[in-house]
Coordinates of C-alpha atoms in Angstrom, one line a residue:
X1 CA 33.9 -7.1 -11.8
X2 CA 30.1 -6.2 -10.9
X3 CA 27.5 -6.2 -13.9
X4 CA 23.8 -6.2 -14.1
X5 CA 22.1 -9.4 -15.3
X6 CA 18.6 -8.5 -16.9
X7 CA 17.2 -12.3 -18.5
X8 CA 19.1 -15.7 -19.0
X9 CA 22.8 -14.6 -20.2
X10 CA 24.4 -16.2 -23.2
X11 CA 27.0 -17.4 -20.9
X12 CA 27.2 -20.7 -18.9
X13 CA 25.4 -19.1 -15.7
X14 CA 23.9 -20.8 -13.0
X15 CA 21.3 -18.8 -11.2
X16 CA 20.3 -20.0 -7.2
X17 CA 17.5 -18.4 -6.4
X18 CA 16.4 -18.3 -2.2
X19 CA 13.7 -18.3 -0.6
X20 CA 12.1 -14.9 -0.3
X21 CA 12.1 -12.2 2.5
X22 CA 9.0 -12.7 5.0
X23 CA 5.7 -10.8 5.1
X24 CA 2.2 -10.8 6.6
X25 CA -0.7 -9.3 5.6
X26 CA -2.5 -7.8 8.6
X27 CA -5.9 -7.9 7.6
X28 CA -9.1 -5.9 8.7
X29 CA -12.2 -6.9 8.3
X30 CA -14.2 -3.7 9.3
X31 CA -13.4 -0.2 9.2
X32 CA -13.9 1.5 12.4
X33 CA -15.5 4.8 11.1
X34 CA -15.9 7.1 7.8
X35 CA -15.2 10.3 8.7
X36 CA -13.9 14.0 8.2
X37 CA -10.9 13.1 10.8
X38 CA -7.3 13.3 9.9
X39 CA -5.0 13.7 13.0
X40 CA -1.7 14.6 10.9
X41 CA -2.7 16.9 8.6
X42 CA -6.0 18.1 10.3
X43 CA -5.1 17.6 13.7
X44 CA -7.9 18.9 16.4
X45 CA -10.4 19.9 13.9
X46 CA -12.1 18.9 10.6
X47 CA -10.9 17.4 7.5
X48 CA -12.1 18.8 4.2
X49 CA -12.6 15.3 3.1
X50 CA -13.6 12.0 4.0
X51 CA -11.5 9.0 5.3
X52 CA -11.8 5.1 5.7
X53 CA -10.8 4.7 9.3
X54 CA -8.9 1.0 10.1
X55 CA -7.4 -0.1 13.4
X56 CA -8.0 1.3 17.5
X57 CA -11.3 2.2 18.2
X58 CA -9.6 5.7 20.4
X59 CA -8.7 7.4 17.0
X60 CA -9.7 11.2 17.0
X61 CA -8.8 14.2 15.9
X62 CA -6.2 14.8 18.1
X63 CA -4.6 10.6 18.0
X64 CA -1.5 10.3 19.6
X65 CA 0.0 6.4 20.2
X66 CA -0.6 7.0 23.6
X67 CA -4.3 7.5 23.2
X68 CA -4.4 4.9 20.7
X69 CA -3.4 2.3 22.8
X70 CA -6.1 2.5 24.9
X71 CA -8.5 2.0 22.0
X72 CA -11.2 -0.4 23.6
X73 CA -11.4 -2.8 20.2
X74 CA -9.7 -2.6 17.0
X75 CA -11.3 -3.1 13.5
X76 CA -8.1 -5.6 12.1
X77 CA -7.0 -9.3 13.3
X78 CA -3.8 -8.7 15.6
X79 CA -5.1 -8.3 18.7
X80 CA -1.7 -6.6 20.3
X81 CA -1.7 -3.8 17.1
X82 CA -3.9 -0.4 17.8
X83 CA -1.9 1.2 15.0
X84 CA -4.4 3.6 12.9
X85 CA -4.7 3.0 9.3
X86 CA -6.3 5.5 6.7
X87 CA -7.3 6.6 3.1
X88 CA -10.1 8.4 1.1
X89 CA -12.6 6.4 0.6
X90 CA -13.8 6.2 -3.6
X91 CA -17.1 7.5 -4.2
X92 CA -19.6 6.6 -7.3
X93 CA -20.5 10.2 -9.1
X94 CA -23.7 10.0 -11.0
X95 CA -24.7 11.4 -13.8
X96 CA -27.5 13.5 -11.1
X97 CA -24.4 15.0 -9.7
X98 CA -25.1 12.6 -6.5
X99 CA -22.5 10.7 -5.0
X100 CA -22.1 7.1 -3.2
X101 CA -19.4 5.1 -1.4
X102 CA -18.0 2.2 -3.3
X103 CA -18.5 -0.4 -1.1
X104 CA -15.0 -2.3 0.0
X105 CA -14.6 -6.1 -0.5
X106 CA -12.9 -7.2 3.2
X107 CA -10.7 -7.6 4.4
X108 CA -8.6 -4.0 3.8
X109 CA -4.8 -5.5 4.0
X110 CA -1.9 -3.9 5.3
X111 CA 1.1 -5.1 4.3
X112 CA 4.2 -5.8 6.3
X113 CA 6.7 -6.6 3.9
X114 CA 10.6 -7.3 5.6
X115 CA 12.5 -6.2 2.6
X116 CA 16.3 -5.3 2.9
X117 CA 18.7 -3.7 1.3
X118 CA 22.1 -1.9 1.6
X119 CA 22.8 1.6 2.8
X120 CA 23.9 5.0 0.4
X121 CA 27.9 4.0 1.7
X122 CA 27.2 0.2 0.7
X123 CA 26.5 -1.4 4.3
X124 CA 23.5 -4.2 4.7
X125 CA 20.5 -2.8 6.6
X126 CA 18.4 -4.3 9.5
X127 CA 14.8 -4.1 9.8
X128 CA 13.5 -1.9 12.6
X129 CA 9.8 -1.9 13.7
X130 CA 7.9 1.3 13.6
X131 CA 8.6 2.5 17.5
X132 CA 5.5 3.5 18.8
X133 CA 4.6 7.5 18.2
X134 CA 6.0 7.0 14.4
X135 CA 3.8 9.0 11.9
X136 CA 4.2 9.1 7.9
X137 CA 2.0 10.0 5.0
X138 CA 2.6 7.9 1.4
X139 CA 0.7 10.2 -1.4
X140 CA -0.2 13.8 -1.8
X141 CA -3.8 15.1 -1.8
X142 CA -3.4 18.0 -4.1
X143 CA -1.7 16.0 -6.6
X144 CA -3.7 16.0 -9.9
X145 CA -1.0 16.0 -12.4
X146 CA 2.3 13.2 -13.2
X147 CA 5.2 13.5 -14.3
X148 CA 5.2 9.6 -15.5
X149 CA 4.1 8.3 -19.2
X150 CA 1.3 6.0 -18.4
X151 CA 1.2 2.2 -16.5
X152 CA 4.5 0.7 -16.1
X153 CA 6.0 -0.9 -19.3
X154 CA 6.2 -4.6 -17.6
X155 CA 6.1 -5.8 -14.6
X156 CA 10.1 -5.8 -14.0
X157 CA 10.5 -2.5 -14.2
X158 CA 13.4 -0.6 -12.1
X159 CA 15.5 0.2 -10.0
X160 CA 14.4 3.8 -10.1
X161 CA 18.0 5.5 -9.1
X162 CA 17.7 8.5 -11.1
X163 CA 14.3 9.4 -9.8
X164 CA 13.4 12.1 -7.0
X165 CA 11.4 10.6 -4.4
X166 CA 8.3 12.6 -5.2
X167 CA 8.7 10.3 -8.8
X168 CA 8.7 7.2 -6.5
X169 CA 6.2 8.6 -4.5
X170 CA 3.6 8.7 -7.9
X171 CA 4.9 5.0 -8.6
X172 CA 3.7 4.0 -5.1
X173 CA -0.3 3.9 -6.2
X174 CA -2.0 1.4 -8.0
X175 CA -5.2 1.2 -9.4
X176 CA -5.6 -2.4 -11.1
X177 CA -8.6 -4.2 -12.5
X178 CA -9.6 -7.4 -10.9
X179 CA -11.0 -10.0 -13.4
X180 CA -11.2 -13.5 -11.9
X181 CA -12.2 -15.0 -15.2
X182 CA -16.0 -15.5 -16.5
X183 CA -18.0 -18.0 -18.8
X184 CA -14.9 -19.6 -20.0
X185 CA -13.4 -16.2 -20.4
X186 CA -9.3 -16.1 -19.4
X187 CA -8.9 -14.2 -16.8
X188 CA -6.9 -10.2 -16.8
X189 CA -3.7 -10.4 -14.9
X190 CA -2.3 -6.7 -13.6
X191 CA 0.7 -6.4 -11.2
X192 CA 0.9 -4.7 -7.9
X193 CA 1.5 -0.9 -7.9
X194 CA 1.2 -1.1 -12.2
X195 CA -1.2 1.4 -13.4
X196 CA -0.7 4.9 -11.4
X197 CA -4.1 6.4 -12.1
X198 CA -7.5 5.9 -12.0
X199 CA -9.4 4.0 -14.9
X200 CA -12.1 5.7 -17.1
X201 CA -15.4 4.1 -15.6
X202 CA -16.4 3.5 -19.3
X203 CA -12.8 0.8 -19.2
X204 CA -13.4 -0.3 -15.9
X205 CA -17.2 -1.5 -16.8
X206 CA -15.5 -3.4 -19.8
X207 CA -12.8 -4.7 -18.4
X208 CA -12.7 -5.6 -14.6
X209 CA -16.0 -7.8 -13.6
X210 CA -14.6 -8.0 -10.1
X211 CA -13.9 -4.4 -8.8
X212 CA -10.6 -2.4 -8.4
X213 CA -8.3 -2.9 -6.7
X214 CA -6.5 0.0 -4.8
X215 CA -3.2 -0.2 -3.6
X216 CA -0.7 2.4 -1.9
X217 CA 3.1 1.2 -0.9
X218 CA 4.6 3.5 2.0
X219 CA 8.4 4.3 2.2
X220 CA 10.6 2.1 3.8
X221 CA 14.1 4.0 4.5
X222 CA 14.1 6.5 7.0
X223 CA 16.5 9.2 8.8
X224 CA 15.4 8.1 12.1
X225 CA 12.8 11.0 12.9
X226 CA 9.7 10.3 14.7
X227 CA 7.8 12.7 11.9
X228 CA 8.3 14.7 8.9
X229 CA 7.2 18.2 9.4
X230 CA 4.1 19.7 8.6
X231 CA 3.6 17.0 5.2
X232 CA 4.6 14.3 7.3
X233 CA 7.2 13.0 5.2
X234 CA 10.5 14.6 5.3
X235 CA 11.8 11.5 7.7
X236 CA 11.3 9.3 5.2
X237 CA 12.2 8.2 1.5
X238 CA 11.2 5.8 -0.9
X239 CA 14.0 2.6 -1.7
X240 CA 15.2 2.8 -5.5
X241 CA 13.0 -0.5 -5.9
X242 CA 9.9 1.3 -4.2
X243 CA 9.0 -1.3 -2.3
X244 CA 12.6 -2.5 -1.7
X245 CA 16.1 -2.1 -2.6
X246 CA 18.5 0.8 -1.7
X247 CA 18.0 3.2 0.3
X248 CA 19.0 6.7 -0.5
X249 CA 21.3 8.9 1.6
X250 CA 20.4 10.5 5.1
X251 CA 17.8 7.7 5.1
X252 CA 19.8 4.7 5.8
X253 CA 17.7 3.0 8.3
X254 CA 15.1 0.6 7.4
X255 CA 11.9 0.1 8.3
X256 CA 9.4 -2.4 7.0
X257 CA 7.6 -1.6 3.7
X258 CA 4.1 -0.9 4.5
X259 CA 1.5 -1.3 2.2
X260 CA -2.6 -0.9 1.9
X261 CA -4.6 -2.8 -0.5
X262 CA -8.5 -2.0 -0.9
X263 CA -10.6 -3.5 -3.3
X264 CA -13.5 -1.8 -4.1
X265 CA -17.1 -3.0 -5.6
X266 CA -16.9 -0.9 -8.8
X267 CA -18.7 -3.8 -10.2
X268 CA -21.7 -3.0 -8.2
X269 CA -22.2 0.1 -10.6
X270 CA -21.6 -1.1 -14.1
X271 CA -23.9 0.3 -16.7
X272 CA -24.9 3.0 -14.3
X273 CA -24.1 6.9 -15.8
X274 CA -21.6 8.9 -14.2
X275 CA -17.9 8.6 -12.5
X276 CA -15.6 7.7 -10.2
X277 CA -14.2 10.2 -7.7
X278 CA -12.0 9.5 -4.6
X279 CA -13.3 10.9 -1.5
X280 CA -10.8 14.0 -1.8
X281 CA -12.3 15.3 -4.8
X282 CA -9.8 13.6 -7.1
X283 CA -11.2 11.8 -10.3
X284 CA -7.7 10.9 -11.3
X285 CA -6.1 8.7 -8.9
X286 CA -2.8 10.7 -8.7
X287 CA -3.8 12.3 -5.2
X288 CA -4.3 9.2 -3.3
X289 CA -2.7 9.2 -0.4
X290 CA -3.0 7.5 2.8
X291 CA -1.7 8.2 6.7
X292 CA -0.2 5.8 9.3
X293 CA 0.4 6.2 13.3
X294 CA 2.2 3.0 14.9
X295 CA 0.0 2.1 17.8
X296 CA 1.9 -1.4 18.7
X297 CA 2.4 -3.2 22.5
X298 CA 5.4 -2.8 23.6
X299 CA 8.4 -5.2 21.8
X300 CA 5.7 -6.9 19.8
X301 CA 6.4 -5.7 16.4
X302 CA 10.0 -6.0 16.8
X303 CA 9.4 -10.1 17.6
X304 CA 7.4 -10.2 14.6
X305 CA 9.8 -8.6 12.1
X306 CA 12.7 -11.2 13.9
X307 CA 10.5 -14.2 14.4
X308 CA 7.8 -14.2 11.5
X309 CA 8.8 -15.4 8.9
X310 CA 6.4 -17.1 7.0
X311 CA 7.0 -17.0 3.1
X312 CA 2.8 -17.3 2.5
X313 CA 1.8 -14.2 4.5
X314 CA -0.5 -15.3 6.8
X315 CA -0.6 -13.8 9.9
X316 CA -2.1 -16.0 11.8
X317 CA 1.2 -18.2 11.4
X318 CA 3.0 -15.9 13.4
X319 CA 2.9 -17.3 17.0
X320 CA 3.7 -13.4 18.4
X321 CA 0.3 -12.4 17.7
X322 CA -3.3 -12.7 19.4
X323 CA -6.6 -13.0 17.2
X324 CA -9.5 -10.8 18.8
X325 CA -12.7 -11.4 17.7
X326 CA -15.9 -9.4 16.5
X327 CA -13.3 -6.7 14.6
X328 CA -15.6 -5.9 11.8
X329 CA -17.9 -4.9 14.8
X330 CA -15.6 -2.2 16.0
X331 CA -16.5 1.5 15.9
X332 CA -15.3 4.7 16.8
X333 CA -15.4 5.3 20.6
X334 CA -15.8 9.0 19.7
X335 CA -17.3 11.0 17.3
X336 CA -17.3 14.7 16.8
X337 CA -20.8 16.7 17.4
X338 CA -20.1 18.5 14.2
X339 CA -20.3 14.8 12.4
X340 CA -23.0 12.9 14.3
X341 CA -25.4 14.2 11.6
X342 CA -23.2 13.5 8.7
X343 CA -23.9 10.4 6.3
X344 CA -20.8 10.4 4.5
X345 CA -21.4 7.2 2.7
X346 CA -24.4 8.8 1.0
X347 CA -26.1 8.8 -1.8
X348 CA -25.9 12.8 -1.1
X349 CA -25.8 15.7 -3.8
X350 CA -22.1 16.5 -3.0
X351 CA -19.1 15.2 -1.2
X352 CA -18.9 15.8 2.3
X353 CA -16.8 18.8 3.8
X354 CA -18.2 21.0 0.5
X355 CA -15.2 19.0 -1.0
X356 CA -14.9 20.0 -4.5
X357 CA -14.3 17.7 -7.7
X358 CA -11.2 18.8 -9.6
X359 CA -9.5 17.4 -12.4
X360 CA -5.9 19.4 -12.2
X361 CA -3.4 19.4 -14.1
X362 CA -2.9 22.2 -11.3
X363 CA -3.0 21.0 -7.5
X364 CA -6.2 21.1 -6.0
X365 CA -7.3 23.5 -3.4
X366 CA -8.3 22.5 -0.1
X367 CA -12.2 22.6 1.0
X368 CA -13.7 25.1 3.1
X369 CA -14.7 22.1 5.5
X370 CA -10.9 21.9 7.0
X371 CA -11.1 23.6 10.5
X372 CA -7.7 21.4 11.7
X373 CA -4.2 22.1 11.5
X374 CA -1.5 20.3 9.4
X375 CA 1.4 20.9 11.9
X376 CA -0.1 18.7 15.3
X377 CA -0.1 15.5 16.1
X378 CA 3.5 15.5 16.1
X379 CA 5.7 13.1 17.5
X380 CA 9.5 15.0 18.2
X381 CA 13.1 13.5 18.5
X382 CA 14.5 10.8 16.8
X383 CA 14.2 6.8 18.2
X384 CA 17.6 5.2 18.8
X385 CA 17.6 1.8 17.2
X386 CA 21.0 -0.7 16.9
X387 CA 20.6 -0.9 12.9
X388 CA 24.2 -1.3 11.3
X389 CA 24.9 1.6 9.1
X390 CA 22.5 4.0 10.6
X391 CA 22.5 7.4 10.0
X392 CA 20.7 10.0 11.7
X393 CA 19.6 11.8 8.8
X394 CA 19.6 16.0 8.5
X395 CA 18.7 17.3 11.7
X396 CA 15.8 20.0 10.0
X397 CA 14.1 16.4 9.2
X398 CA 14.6 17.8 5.4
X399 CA 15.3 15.5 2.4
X400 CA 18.3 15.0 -0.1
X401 CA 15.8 14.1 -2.4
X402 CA 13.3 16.2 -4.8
X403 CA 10.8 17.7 -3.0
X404 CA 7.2 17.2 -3.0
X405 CA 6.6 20.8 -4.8
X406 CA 3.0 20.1 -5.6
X407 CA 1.7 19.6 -2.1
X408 CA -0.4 22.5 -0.8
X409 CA 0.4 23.7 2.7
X410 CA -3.2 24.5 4.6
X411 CA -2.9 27.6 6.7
X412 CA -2.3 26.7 10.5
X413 CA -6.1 26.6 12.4
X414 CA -6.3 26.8 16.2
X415 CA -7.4 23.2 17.5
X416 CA -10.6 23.1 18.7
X417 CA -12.0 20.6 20.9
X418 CA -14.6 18.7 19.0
X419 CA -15.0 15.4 20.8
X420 CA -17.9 14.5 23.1
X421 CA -18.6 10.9 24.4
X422 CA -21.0 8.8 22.5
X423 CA -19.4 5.1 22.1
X424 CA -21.9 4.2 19.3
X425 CA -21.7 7.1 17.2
X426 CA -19.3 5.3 14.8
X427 CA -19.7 5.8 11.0
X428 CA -18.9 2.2 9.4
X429 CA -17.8 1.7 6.3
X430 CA -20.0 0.1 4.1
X431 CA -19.0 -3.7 2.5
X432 CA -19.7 -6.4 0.6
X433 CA -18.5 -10.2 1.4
X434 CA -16.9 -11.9 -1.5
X435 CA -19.6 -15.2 -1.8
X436 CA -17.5 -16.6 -4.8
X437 CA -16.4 -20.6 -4.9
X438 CA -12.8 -21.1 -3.3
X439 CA -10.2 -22.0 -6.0
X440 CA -7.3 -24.1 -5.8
X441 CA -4.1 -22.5 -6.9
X442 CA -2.7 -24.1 -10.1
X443 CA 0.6 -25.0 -10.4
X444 CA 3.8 -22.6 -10.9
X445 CA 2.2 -20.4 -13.9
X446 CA 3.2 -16.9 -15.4
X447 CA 0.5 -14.9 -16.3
X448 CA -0.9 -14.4 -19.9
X449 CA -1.0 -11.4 -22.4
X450 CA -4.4 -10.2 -22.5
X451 CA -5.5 -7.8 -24.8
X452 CA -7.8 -5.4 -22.9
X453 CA -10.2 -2.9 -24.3
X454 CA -10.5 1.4 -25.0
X455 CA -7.9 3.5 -22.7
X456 CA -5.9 1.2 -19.8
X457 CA -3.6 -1.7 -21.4
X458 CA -3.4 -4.9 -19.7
X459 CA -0.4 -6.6 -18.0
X460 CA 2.4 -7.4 -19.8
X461 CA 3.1 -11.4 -21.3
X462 CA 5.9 -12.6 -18.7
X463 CA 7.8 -15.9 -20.1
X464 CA 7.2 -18.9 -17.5
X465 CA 11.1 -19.1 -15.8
X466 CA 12.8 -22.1 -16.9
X467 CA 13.8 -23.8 -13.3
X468 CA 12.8 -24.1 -9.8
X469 CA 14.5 -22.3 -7.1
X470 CA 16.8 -23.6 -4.0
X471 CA 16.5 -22.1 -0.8
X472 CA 19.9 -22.7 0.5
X473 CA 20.5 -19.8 0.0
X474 CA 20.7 -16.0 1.6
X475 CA 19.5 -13.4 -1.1
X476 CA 18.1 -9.5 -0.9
X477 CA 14.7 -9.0 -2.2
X478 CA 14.4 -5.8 -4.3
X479 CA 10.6 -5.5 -5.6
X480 CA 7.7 -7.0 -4.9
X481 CA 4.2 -7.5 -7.5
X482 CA 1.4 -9.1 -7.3
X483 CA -1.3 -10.0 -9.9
X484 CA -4.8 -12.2 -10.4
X485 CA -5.3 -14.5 -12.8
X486 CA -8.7 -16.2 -12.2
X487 CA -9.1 -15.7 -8.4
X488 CA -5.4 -16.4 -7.8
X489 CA -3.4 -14.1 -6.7
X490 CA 0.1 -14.1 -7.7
X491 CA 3.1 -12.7 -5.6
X492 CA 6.5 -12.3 -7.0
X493 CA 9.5 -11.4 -5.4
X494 CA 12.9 -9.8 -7.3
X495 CA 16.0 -11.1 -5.6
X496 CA 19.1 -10.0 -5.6
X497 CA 22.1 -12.8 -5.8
X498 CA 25.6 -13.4 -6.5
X499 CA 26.4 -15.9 -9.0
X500 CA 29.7 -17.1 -10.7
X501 CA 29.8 -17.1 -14.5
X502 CA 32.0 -18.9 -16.2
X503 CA 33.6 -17.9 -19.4
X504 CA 37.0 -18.4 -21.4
X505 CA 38.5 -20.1 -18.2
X506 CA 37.6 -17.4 -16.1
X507 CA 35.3 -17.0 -12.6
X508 CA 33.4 -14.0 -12.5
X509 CA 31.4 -13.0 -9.8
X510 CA 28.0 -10.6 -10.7
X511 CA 25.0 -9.5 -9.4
X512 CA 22.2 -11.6 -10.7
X513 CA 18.6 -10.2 -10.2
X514 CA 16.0 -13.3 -10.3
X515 CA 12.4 -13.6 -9.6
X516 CA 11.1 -16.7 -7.0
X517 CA 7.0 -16.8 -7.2
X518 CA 4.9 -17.7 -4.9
X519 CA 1.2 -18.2 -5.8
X520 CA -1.8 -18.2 -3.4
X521 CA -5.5 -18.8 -3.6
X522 CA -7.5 -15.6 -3.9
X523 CA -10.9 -15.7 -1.8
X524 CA -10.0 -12.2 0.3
X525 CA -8.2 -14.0 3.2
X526 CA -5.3 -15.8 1.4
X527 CA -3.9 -19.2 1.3
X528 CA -0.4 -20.1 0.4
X529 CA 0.3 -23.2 -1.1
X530 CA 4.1 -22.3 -2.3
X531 CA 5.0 -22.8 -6.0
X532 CA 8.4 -21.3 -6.9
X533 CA 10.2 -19.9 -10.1
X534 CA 13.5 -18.8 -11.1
X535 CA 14.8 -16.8 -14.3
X536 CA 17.4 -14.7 -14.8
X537 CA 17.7 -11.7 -17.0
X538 CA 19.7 -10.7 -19.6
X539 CA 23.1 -9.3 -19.4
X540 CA 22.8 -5.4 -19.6

């Protein structure tokens, strides 16, 4: 007998909660341009719209791993990783109609998060590293419309079974205030991947003293295809967790849940007239999106995913990896002619590309400043792997889930050949360091209810759990979220673990789902002093 427990059950139950699944954060102190360039979805042209460009200095227009490999510097801290890591930038709209670049509070994190989880027929997954050539895109750029009712009702939401993957897929961007705390103020305390659109500026200048931060969680369970057609996706599916859990059918490998977080100097523009606008055009957060190509030396990432397995994150723990030096230094080796003359981070009266501002509910157009094509870059076949359970997925690279009906499909363009030499042509993003006072991390703590202002409603009280976990035990993490409370950061992990219940005589055996937390100080490169929780939940 197999039930769902969802808080502390009336019955006797003892609850043993393990140790949580590993994770690094690779971390990237510079970008390594800002740029029209968009390999999968523009490939050998231009993009319509600007993006934040992380990773090998050798990205182009025309990117493969190959070429990527040979970058001569990256802009992030493993030294073996050339991977290439991008997003739309968010621009500042004022009320002149001109438009800025919110500067970006380094480092820009990628998560690598080595969640598990079983298979559609029921059989426990293995982690896989991205093989070099793999391509994927989380978010779609038209999107200006959702089919969900506002932020997440608490923290512990899920699992999301009955969902389409396009429904995960809105679930997998966050946009959430960061509010450290100010002149005895408490601070605001907002979970990972929580609110799914973009804030009011009006809300934000109220309410989050410390920036935004933007968040967007890639999928995790894949049919074993290098790429997903001309959106990029089709090889891949979201976990009924998002960021963990199980995976659907015809995507029963597992790869590790990638995940970018950007905070963003919104605070830099409080008081000021005008909006917000990400650098597609989109004032309302539901098209943001962001691309991946795995760029790796050969057998590295696999020793990571097996070896590192450090509970705090850091990556420089893992003794796989090299540190280079000078990344925030980085730039684009090449530059196309056609942008040499661009200033993408502004102020300028429109957004670069001709890229238009629109609000939906209908998907947005693409610019007239796309030249590239949507269906090269691509990466064919399918890698082999040794994961237990896998399945090779539909051979069409099509999915058994909903499809992603709202995307708009740019008409194929001839690739041109843009790129000329000029090694310090590179457009780099413009920052801000955080100069705030390090704080120690408190002890174990759940965050408070705080009662926010106007539109956006703040996180959700969470009862302190009543005990402290063991970790002699093996347990599957299911969901991952984070949130601040002063400048602590808060990570909490939903594990999955049988426990007995005893109850009229009787040994039951169930399926427990119980939280461990680990908490770590927040000064944008992140210590982890551990302090754990357990709770249960109640019987459903």
């Amino acid at each position: 007998m197999h039930a769902s427990l969802r808080g502390v059950a009336a019955a006797a139950l003892a609850i043993t909660v393990p140790a949580v699944n590993a994770f690094w954060r690779l971390e990237c102190d510079g970008s390594v341009g800002l740029a029209r360039i968009d390999p999968l979805m523009d490939f050998g042209g231009l993009s319509d719209h600007v993006h934040t460009i992380k990773g090998g200095s050798a990205f182009t227009a025309t990117s493969t791993a190959d070429d990527l490999l040979k970058s001569k510097c990256q802009s992030c801290g493993v030294g073996q990783d050339k991977s290439a890591y991008w997003a739309p930038p968010l621009y500042f709209m004022a009320d002149d109609g001109t438009f800025t670049v919110v500067p970006e509070k380094p480092p820009f994190k990628a998560y690598y998060e080595l969640n598990t989880g079983m298979t559609s027929d029921g059989k426990p997954q293995k982690i896989e590293a991205f093989p070099n050539g793999f391509q994927m895109i989380s978010g779609t750029n038209s999107r200006r419309n959702t089919t969900l009712s506002g932020p997440d009702p608490s923290d512990f939401v899920g699992p999301f079974s009955d969902e389409s993957n396009e429904q995960r897929e809105e679930r997998a961007i966050g946009f959430n205030c960061m509010n450290y705390g100010h002149n005895g103020l408490p601070a605001k305390n907002e979970p990972t991947l929580y609110r799914h659109s973009l804030p009011e500026k009006s809300w934000l200048d109220a309410n989050c003293p410390d920036g935004l931060r933007m968040e967007l969680q890639f999928p995790s369970c894949w049919n074993g295809d290098m790429d997903g057609g001309e959106k990029h996706k089709s090889h891949v599916a979201f976990p009924n967790w998002i960021n963990g859990g199980d995976c659907p059918a015809g995507f029963d490998r597992r790869l590790p849940a990638l995940m970018y977080e950007t905070i963003v100097a919104t605070d830099q523009f409080i008081g000021k007239g005008g909006k917000f606008v990400i650098g597609n055009g989109d004032p309302t957060g539901y098209g943001y999106h962001g691309d991946f190509i795995s760029a790796w030396d050969e057998g590295v990432l696999q020793q990571a995913v097996e070896q590192c397995t450090d509970m705090g994150g850091q990556m420089r723990s893992c003794g796989v990896f090299e540190f280079p030096e000078n990344t925030a230094s980085c730039t684009l080796e090449n530059l196309p002619e056609e942008l040499k003359d661009e200033k993408p981070e502004g102020p300028m009266p429109g957004l670069p590309g001709g890229c238009e501002v629109q609000s939906g509910p209908e998907p947005a157009k693409k610019g007239k400043g796309a030249t590239g094509s949507s269906s090269g870059g691509k990466s064919g076949g399918k890698s082999g792997g040794n994961a237990a359970g896998n399945s090779a997925g539909k051979s069409d690279g099509s999915s058994s889930l909903a499809g992603d009906s709202s995307s708009y499909s740019p008409p194929a363009a001839a690739p041109s050949s843009p790129h000329v030499e000029n090694k310090k042509a590179g457009a780099v993003f413009a920052q801000v360091k955080d100069t705030g006072d390090e704080y120690q991390a408190p002890a174990n703590k759940a965050p408070a209810d705080q009662a926010p202002v106007d539109q956006a409603p703040a996180a959700p009280t969470t009862t302190p759990p009543p005990s402290g976990p063991t970790n002699d035990q093996a347990g599957k993490v299911v969901s991952t979220k984070i949130w601040t409370e002063g400048r602590v950061v808060h990570e909490e992990k939903i594990v999955m673990q049988e426990v007995t219940v005893t109850s009229g005589g009787a040994k039951v055996k169930r399926t427990a789902e119980a939280k461990a937390e680990h908490v770590k100080r927040h000064g944008h490169r992140h210590h982890h002093p551990m302090q754990h929780g357990a709770g249960g939940r109640r019987m459903r």
